[in-house]
XYZ file of C-alpha atoms in Angstrom:
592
model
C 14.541 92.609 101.298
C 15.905 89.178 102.509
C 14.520 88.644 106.787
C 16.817 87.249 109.090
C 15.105 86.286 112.628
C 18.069 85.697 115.562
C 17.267 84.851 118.721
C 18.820 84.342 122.611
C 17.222 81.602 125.013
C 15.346 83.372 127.689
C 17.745 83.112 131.027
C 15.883 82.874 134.754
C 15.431 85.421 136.442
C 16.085 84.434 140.063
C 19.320 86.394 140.264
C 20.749 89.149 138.564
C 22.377 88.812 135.195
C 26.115 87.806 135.094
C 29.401 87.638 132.743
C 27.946 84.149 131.293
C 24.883 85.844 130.339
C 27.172 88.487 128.262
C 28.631 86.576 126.302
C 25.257 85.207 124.797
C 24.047 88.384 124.444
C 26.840 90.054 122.481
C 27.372 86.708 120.455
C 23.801 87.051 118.803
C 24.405 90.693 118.673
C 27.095 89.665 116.284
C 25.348 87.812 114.242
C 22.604 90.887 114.127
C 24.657 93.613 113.362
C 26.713 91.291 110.652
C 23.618 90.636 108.952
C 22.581 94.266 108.833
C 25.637 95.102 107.402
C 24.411 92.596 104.334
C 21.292 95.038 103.637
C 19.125 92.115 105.404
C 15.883 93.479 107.629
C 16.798 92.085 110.798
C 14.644 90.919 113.891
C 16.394 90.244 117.039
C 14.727 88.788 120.271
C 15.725 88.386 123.636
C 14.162 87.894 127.220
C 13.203 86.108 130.346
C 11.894 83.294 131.380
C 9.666 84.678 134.382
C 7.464 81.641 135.120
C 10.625 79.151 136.138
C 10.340 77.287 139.835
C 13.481 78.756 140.452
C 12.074 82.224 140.281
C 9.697 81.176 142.847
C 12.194 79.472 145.633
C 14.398 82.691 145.012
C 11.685 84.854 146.139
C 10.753 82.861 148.863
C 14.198 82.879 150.091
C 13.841 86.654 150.032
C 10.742 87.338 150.998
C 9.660 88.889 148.361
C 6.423 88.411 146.134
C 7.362 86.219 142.531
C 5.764 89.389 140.825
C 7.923 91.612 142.121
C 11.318 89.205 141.901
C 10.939 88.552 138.279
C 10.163 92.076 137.238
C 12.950 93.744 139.348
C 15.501 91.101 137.714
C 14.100 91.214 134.486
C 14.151 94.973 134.149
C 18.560 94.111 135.000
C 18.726 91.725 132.187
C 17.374 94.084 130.160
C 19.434 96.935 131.175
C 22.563 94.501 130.988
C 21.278 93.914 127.175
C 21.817 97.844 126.516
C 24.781 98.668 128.266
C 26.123 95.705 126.236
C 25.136 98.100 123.136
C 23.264 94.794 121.811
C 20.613 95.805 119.055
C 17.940 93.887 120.253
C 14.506 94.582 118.546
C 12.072 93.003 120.544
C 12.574 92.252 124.861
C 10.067 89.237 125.669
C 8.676 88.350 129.452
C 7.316 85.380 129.698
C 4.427 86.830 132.066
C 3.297 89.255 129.066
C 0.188 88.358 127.941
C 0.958 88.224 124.424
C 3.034 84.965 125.748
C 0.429 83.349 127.887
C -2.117 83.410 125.066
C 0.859 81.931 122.535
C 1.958 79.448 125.315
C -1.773 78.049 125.251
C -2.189 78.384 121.285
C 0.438 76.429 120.901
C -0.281 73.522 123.322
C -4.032 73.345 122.012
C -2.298 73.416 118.556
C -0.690 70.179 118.986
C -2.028 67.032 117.962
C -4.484 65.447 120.183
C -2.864 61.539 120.292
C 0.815 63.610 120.873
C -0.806 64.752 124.396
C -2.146 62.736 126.995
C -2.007 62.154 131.316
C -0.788 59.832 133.692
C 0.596 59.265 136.846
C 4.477 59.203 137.251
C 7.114 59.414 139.865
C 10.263 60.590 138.455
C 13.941 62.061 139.731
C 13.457 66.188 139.156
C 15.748 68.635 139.041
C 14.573 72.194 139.997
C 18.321 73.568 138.875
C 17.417 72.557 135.266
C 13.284 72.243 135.482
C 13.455 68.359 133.881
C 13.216 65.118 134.852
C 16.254 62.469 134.884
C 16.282 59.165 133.858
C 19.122 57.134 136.809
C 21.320 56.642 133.690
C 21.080 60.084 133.020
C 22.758 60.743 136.774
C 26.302 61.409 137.566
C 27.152 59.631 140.981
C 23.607 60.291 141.848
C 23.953 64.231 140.647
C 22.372 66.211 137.861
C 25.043 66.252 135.441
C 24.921 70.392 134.873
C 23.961 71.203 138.266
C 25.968 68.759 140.507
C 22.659 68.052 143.046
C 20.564 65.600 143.950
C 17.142 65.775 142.284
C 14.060 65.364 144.178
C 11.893 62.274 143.849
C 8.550 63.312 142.858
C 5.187 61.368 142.275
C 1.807 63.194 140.337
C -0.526 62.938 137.665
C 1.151 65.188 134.598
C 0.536 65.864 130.595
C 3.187 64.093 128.625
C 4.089 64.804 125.119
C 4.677 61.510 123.001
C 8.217 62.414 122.088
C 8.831 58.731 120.946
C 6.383 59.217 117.872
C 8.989 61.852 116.607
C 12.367 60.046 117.091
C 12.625 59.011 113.297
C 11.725 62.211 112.102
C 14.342 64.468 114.558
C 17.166 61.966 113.344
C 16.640 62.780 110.107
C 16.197 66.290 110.435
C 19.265 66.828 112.582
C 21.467 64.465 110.533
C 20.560 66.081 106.979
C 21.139 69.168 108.393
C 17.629 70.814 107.523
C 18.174 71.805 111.013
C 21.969 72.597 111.417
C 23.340 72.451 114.514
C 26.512 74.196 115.291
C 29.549 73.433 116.194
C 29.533 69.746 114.338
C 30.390 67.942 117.965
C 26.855 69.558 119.672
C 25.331 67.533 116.283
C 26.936 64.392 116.957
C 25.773 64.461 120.782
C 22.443 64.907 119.704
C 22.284 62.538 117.634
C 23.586 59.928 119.985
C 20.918 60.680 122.561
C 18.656 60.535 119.469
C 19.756 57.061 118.849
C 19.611 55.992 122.591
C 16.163 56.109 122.367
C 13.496 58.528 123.124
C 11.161 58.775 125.797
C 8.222 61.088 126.613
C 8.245 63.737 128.342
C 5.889 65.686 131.089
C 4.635 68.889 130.037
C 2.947 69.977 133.113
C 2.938 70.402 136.616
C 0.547 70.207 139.247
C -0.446 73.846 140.547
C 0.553 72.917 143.814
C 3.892 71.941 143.011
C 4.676 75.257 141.202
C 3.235 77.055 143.603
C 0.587 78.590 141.998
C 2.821 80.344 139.350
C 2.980 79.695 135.518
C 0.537 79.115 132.906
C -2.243 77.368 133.514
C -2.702 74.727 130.932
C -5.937 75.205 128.894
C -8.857 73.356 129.883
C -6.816 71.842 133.432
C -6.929 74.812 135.959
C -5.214 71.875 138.084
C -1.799 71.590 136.136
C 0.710 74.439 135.105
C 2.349 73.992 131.687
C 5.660 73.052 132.356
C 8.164 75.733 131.994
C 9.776 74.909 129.177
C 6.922 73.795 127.140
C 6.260 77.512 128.243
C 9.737 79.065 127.285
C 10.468 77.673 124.110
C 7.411 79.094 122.865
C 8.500 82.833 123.277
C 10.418 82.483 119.880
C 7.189 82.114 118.745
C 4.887 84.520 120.698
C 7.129 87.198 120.273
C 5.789 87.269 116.322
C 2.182 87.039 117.366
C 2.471 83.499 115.338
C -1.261 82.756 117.488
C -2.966 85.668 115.260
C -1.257 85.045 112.119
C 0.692 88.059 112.346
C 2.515 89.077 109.404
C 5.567 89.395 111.595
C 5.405 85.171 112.093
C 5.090 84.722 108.190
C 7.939 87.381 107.247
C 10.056 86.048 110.511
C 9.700 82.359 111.008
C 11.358 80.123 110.843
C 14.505 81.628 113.035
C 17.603 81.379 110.832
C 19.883 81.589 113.974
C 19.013 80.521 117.821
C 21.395 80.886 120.080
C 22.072 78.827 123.444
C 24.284 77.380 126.005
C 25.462 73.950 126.018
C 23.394 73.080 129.137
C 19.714 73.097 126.874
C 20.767 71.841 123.846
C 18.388 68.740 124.711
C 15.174 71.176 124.811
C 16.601 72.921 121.397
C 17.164 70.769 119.558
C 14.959 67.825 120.435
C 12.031 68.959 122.356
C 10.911 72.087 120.945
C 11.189 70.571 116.852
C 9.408 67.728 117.996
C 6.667 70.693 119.485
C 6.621 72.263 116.511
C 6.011 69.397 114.361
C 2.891 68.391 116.269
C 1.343 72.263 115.770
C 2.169 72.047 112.158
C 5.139 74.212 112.671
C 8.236 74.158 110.629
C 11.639 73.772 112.761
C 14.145 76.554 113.228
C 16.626 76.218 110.792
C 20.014 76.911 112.739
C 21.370 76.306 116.802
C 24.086 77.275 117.698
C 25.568 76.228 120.968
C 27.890 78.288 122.842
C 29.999 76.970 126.322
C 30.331 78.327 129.480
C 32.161 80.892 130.685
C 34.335 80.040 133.525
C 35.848 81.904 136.599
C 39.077 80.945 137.529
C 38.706 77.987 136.163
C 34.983 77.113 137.761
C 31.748 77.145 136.658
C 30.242 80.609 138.098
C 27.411 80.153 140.062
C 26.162 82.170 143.040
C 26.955 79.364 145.398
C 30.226 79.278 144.630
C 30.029 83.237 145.426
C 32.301 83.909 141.799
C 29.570 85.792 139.996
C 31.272 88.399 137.854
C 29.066 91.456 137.136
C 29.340 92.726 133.787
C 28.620 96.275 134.349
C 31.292 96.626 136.651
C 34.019 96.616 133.976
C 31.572 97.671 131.414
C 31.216 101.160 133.518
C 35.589 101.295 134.485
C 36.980 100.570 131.262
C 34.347 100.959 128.985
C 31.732 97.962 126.787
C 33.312 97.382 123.715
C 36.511 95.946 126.339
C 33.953 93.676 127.275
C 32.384 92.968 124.575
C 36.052 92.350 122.776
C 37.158 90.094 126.044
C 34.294 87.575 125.336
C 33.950 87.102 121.557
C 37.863 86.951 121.303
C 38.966 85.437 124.257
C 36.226 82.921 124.923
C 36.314 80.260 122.732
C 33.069 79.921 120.199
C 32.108 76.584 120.991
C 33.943 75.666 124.247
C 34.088 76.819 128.204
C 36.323 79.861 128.716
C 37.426 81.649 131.398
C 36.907 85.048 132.405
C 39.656 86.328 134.738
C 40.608 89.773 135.716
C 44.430 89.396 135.457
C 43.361 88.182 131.753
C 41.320 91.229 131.191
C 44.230 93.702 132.023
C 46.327 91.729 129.466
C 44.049 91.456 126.752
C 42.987 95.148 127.298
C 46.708 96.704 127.458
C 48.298 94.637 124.468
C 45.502 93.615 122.027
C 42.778 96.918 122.577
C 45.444 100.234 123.888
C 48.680 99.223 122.349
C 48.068 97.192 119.334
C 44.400 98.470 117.964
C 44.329 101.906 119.690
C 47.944 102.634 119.573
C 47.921 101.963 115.755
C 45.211 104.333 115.066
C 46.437 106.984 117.279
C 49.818 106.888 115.013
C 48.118 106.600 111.632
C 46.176 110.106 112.319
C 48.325 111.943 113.559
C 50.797 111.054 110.277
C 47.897 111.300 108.399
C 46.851 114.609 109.887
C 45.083 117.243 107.020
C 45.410 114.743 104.098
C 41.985 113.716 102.470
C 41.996 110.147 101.371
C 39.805 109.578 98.577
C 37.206 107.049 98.402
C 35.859 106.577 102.365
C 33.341 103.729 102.226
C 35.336 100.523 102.620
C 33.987 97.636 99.933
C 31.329 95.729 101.063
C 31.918 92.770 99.176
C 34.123 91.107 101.381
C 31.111 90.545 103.543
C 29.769 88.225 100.672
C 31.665 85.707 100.401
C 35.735 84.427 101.723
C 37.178 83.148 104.768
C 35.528 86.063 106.877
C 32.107 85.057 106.079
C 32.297 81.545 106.627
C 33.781 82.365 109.938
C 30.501 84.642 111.105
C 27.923 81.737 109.128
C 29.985 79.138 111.372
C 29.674 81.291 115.062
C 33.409 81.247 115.311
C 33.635 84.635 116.643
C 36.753 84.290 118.208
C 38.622 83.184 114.974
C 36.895 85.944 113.174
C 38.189 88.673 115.633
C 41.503 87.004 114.794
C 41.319 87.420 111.234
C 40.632 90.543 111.381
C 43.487 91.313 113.102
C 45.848 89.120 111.154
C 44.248 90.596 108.195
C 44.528 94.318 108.599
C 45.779 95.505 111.814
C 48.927 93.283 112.391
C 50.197 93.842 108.880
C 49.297 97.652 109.043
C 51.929 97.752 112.057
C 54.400 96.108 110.118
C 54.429 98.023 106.749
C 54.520 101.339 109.105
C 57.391 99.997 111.223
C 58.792 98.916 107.872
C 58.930 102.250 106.172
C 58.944 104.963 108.537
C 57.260 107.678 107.085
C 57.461 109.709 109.281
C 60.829 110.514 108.146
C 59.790 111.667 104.673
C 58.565 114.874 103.859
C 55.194 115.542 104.338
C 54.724 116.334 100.670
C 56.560 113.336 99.275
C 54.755 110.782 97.077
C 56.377 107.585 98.794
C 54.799 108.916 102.636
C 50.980 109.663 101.026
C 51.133 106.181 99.203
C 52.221 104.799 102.432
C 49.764 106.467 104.328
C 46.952 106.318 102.108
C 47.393 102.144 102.215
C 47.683 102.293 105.983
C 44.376 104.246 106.365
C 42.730 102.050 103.856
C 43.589 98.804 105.863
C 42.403 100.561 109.129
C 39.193 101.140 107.198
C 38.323 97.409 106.311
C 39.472 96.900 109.638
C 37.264 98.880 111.080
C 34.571 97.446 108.994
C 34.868 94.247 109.628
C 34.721 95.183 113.515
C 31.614 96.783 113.431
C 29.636 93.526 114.724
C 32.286 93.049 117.282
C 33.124 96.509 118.738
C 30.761 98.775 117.211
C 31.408 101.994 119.249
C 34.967 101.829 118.541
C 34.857 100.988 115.200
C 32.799 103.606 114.069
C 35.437 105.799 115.597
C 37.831 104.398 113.118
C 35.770 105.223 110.209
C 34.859 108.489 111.358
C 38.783 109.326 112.237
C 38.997 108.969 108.088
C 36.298 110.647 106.956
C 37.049 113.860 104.961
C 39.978 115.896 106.205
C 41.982 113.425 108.851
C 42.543 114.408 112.118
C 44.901 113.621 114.843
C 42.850 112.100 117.569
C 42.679 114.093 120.622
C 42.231 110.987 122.672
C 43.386 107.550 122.682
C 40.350 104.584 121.891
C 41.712 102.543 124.936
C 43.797 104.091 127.757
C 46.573 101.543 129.285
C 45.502 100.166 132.784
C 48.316 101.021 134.598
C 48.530 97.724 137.196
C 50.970 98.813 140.055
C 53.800 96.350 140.626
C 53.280 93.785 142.789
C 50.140 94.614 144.486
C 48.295 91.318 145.214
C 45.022 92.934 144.136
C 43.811 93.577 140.821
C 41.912 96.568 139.751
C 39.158 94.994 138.957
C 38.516 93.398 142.077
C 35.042 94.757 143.871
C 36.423 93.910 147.096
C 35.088 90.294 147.015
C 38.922 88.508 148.063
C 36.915 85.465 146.151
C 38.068 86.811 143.148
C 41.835 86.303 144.054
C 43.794 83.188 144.086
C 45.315 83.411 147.511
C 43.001 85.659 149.526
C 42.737 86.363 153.456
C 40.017 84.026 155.124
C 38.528 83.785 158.546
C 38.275 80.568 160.328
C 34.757 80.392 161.774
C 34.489 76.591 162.112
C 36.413 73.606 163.415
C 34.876 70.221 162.466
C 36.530 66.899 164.061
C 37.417 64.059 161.142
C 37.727 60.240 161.615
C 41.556 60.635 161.647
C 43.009 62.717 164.464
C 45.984 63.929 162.386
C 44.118 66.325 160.804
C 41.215 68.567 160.892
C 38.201 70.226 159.088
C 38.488 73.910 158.745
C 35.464 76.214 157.510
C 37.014 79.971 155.982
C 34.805 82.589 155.863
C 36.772 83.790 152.425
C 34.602 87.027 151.062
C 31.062 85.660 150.946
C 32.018 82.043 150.447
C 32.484 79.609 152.649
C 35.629 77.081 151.574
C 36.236 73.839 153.301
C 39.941 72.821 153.740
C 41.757 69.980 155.717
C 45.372 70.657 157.586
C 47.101 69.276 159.944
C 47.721 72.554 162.065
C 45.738 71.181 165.216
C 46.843 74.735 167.177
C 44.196 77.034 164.580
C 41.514 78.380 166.453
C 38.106 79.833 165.664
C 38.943 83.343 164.712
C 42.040 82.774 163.541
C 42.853 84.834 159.823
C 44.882 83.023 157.798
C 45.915 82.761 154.169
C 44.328 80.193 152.328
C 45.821 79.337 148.511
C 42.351 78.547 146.307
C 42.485 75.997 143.329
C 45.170 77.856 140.250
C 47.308 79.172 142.894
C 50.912 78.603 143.154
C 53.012 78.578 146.193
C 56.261 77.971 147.248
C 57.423 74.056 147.723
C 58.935 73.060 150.938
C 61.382 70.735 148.487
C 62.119 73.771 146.190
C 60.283 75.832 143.503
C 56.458 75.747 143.170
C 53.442 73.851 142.803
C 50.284 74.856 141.710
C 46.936 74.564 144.031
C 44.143 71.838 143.061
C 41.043 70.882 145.231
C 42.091 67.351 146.015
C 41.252 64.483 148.761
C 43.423 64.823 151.919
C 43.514 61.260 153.810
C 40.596 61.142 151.762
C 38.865 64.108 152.473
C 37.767 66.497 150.071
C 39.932 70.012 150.259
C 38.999 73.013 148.550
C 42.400 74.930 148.792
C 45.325 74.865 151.451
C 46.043 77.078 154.466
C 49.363 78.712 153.815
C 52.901 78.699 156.071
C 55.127 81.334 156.051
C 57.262 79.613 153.822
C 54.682 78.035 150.772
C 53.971 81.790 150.927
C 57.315 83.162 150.643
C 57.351 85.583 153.468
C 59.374 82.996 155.790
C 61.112 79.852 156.518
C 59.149 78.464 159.030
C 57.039 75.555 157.740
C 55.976 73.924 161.020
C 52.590 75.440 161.178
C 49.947 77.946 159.393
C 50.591 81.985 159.315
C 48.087 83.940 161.072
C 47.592 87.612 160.651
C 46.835 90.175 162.938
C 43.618 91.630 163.376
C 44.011 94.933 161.061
């Protein structure tokens, strides 16, 4: 039997799992499921990167031991990972001690001249646990994490990444190692080309703190964390006791990641390999971000979206459908409530689960012959090149356009439930309708597995009329500001009720810094109402809102400089908000 190793990067565990994680997670789960479907035996990892900085400074910051921090949050990725439904074989820590002994394996595994010491000062960013070269900087900012790294000065490892420049560019550009989509390729292979430096592969205990893996031999240094992470693809096969597992497994035929560590990926951890007489993985794909209103979530930006919360209300494979359709397989997306309604109400209740719902009922006590859908389509076609290519969301798409869409039609079309239930014409119908909700359902099984297999069970033997609907409508009450979703965080909104709890004097006297208490957030906006006070509530219109224009119609809400100060939103008159005419200064609302 053919083995197919798939694997997730390893997130941090300073905070609890959120919607970006998800969508990881149920992408690879795709990819598992599809090739279980093939007959393949199928080993699919996940985890957590426990030994990260981060992880550290978050449990300072709490007051909580590291120990503690990392298994509390680890145990909630985990949990997230099954109430996802993902089929994940193996859960990795890296704290297990199956990973510390791997970790070590595979740095005394590595050739002697690739590893060597020396003092360096360097600009380090604790956001993504690397080093920057100035070029590398964005106005002075890490590029993913939009802060200012830290200058730092000690004596570190370094692996001579430089040796293996020649040898990643031609791995990466003859595809032995494919990376996916073609764009993530090309980027690599510019920085490729821009030359290659070394790279530290320790730290000094005292700068982690005391917490890591100690590098062998150097009780002094701490083996830098991702030297440490990458590895777990690895030590999750036992690879350091020649373990059957590692022959049968590796090399991984898929790894999956987000845009932000393609560099370690794709150039660091090959280059790793190489040294240790490894071969490469031979697939990564790179997924985007997923997006909240149109930002990057983050916990300082207080837009975190917990998956569980609409995974318990309306159900995982919603969720799970939301993110592989509606999030775009190789760019950002964004994940918005309002969205979610939509997507659930036309695409899951009244197009899938509607359909479905009217197929078994006119399809009540007939027995359709022949119940296992083909498998061959799997094999080969458009669909398959769609799953070997990660584009999830134009798979979900095809399905649709394949078998659901035209299902609708030809039922619309003939109306059989105006013939007899005996006629010829109505069981031909039918029997073609339940065959396309079949493959339909097949082809969804690595997608929305739950549901599916309710479709395949509805025509098994004797049909029956369901008793309940697969997706029941979210009813949305007319013009109420809030959605359903909301968990009473007014972030979430796009014109929310803040608090005023600072005044800040600018440069130019016309104007004024306000600081809004909005939910847990604090948002920083200029006006020109001089008359707000501390305390004040007022409505404040957050970037993608759209209020009314003093000149007519409306205008939509973008953080933008105001006499060249930065604004994160606008405090709202009764008028931009439609309640009023007066436009001379800000609305305030009474206390209740």
């Amino acid at each position: 039997m053919k083995k197919f190793y798939v694997t997730t990067a390893i997130p941090y565990v300073n905070a609890a799992p959120h919607i970006g994680h998800a969508l990881e997670f149920v992408e690879t789960d795709v990819i598992a499921r599809f090739h279980r479907l093939l007959g393949e035996n199928v080993r699919f990892l996940s985890g957590t990167d426990d030994n990260a900085l981060k992880n550290v400074q978050a449990a300072e910051e709490k007051g909580v031991s590291v120990a503690d921090l990392v298994r509390i949050n680890s145990d909630k990725f985990l949990g997230v990972i099954k109430k996802l439904n993902c089929s994940i074989d193996d859960f990795i820590r890296t704290t297990e001690k199956r990973h510390i002994d791997g970790a070590q394996a595979l740095w005394s595994a590595c050739k002697k001249e690739d590893v060597y010491k020396k003092s360096y000062q360097g600009l380090y960013c604790v956001g993504c646990e690397t080093f920057y070269l100035e070029k590398d900087l964005v106005d002075g900012l890490c590029p993913e994490h939009k802060k200012k790294p830290e200058v730092v000065e000690e004596e570190n490892y370094f692996f001579r990444l430089s040796t293996y420049q020649n040898w990643l560019l031609n791995l990466i550009e003859s595809d032995e190692l494919k990376i996916i989509p073609e764009f993530r390729k090309n980027e690599v292979v510019a920085f490729i080309k821009g030359g290659l430096t070394d790279f530290s592969i320790s730290r000094s205990v005292r700068r982690a703190k005391g917490w890591g893996i100690p590098v062998p031999g150097d009780e002094s240094q701490i083996i830098y964390v991702w030297f440490d992470a990458l590895t777990n693809y690895i030590t999750a096969l036992n690879w350091q006791n020649n373990d059957p597992l590692f022959t049968d497994f590796w090399p991984a035929d898929v790894q999956v990641i987000g845009k932000g560590i393609t560099r370690f990926h794709a150039i660091y951890w090959p280059a790793m390999l190489k040294s240790a007489g490894i071969a490469p993985p031979k697939e990564i794909f790179v997924h985007g971000y997923v997006t909240a209103e149109g930002e990057k979530i983050s916990k300082s930006l207080g837009n975190v979206i917990d998956p569980l919360e609409y995974i318990e209300k309306y159900g995982v494979d919603a969720v799970r459908y939301y993110l592989l359709k509606e999030i775009p397989s190789y760019n950002d997306g964004d994940f918005s409530a309002a969205r979610f309604i939509e997507v659930y109400n036309s695409e899951l209740a009244n197009n899938l689960g509607n359909l479905v719902s009217r197929v078994t009922k006119l399809a009540e006590r007939l027995t359709i012959q022949n119940p296992n859908p083909s498998k061959s389509p799997f094999d080969k076609g458009d669909f398959r090149k769609l799953i070997d290519n990660c584009s999830f969301d134009l798979a979900v798409k095809w399905i649709f356009e394949k078998w659901v869409d035209p299902t609708n039609v030809r039922l619309n079309e003939t109306t059989p439930w105006k013939l007899e239930a005996t006629d010829p014409k109505r069981i031909e119908i039918l029997t073609e309708c339940v065959s396309n909700l079949r493959q339909a359902a097949y082809h969804l099984l690595p997608f929305i597995p739950e549901t599916a297999q309710k479709i395949l069970d509805c025509f098994k033997g004797e049909i029956k009329a369901l008793e309940k609907g697969l997706f029941g409508r979210i009813q949305t009450p007319l013009g109420s500001a809030a959605s359903p979703l909301d968990r009473g965080d007014s972030t979430r909104e796009k014109t929310v009720v803040g608090k005023i709890e600072k005044i800040e004097d600018l440069e130019d006297k016309t104007i004024k810094r306000f600081l809004v208490q909005v939910g847990e957030k604090t948002v920083r906006v200029i006006c020109s109402d001089l008359s707000l006070k501390v305390g004040n509530k007022v409505m404040v219109a957050l970037p993608g809102a759209e209020v009314f224009s003093p000149k007519g119609g409306k205008v939509k809400i973008k953080k933008s400089k105001v006499h060249g100060f930065e604004s994160e939103g606008m405090l709202c008159s009764e008028l931009e908000l439609g309640k009023g005419t007066d436009h001379s200064r800000i609305m305030r609302l009474s206390s209740n």
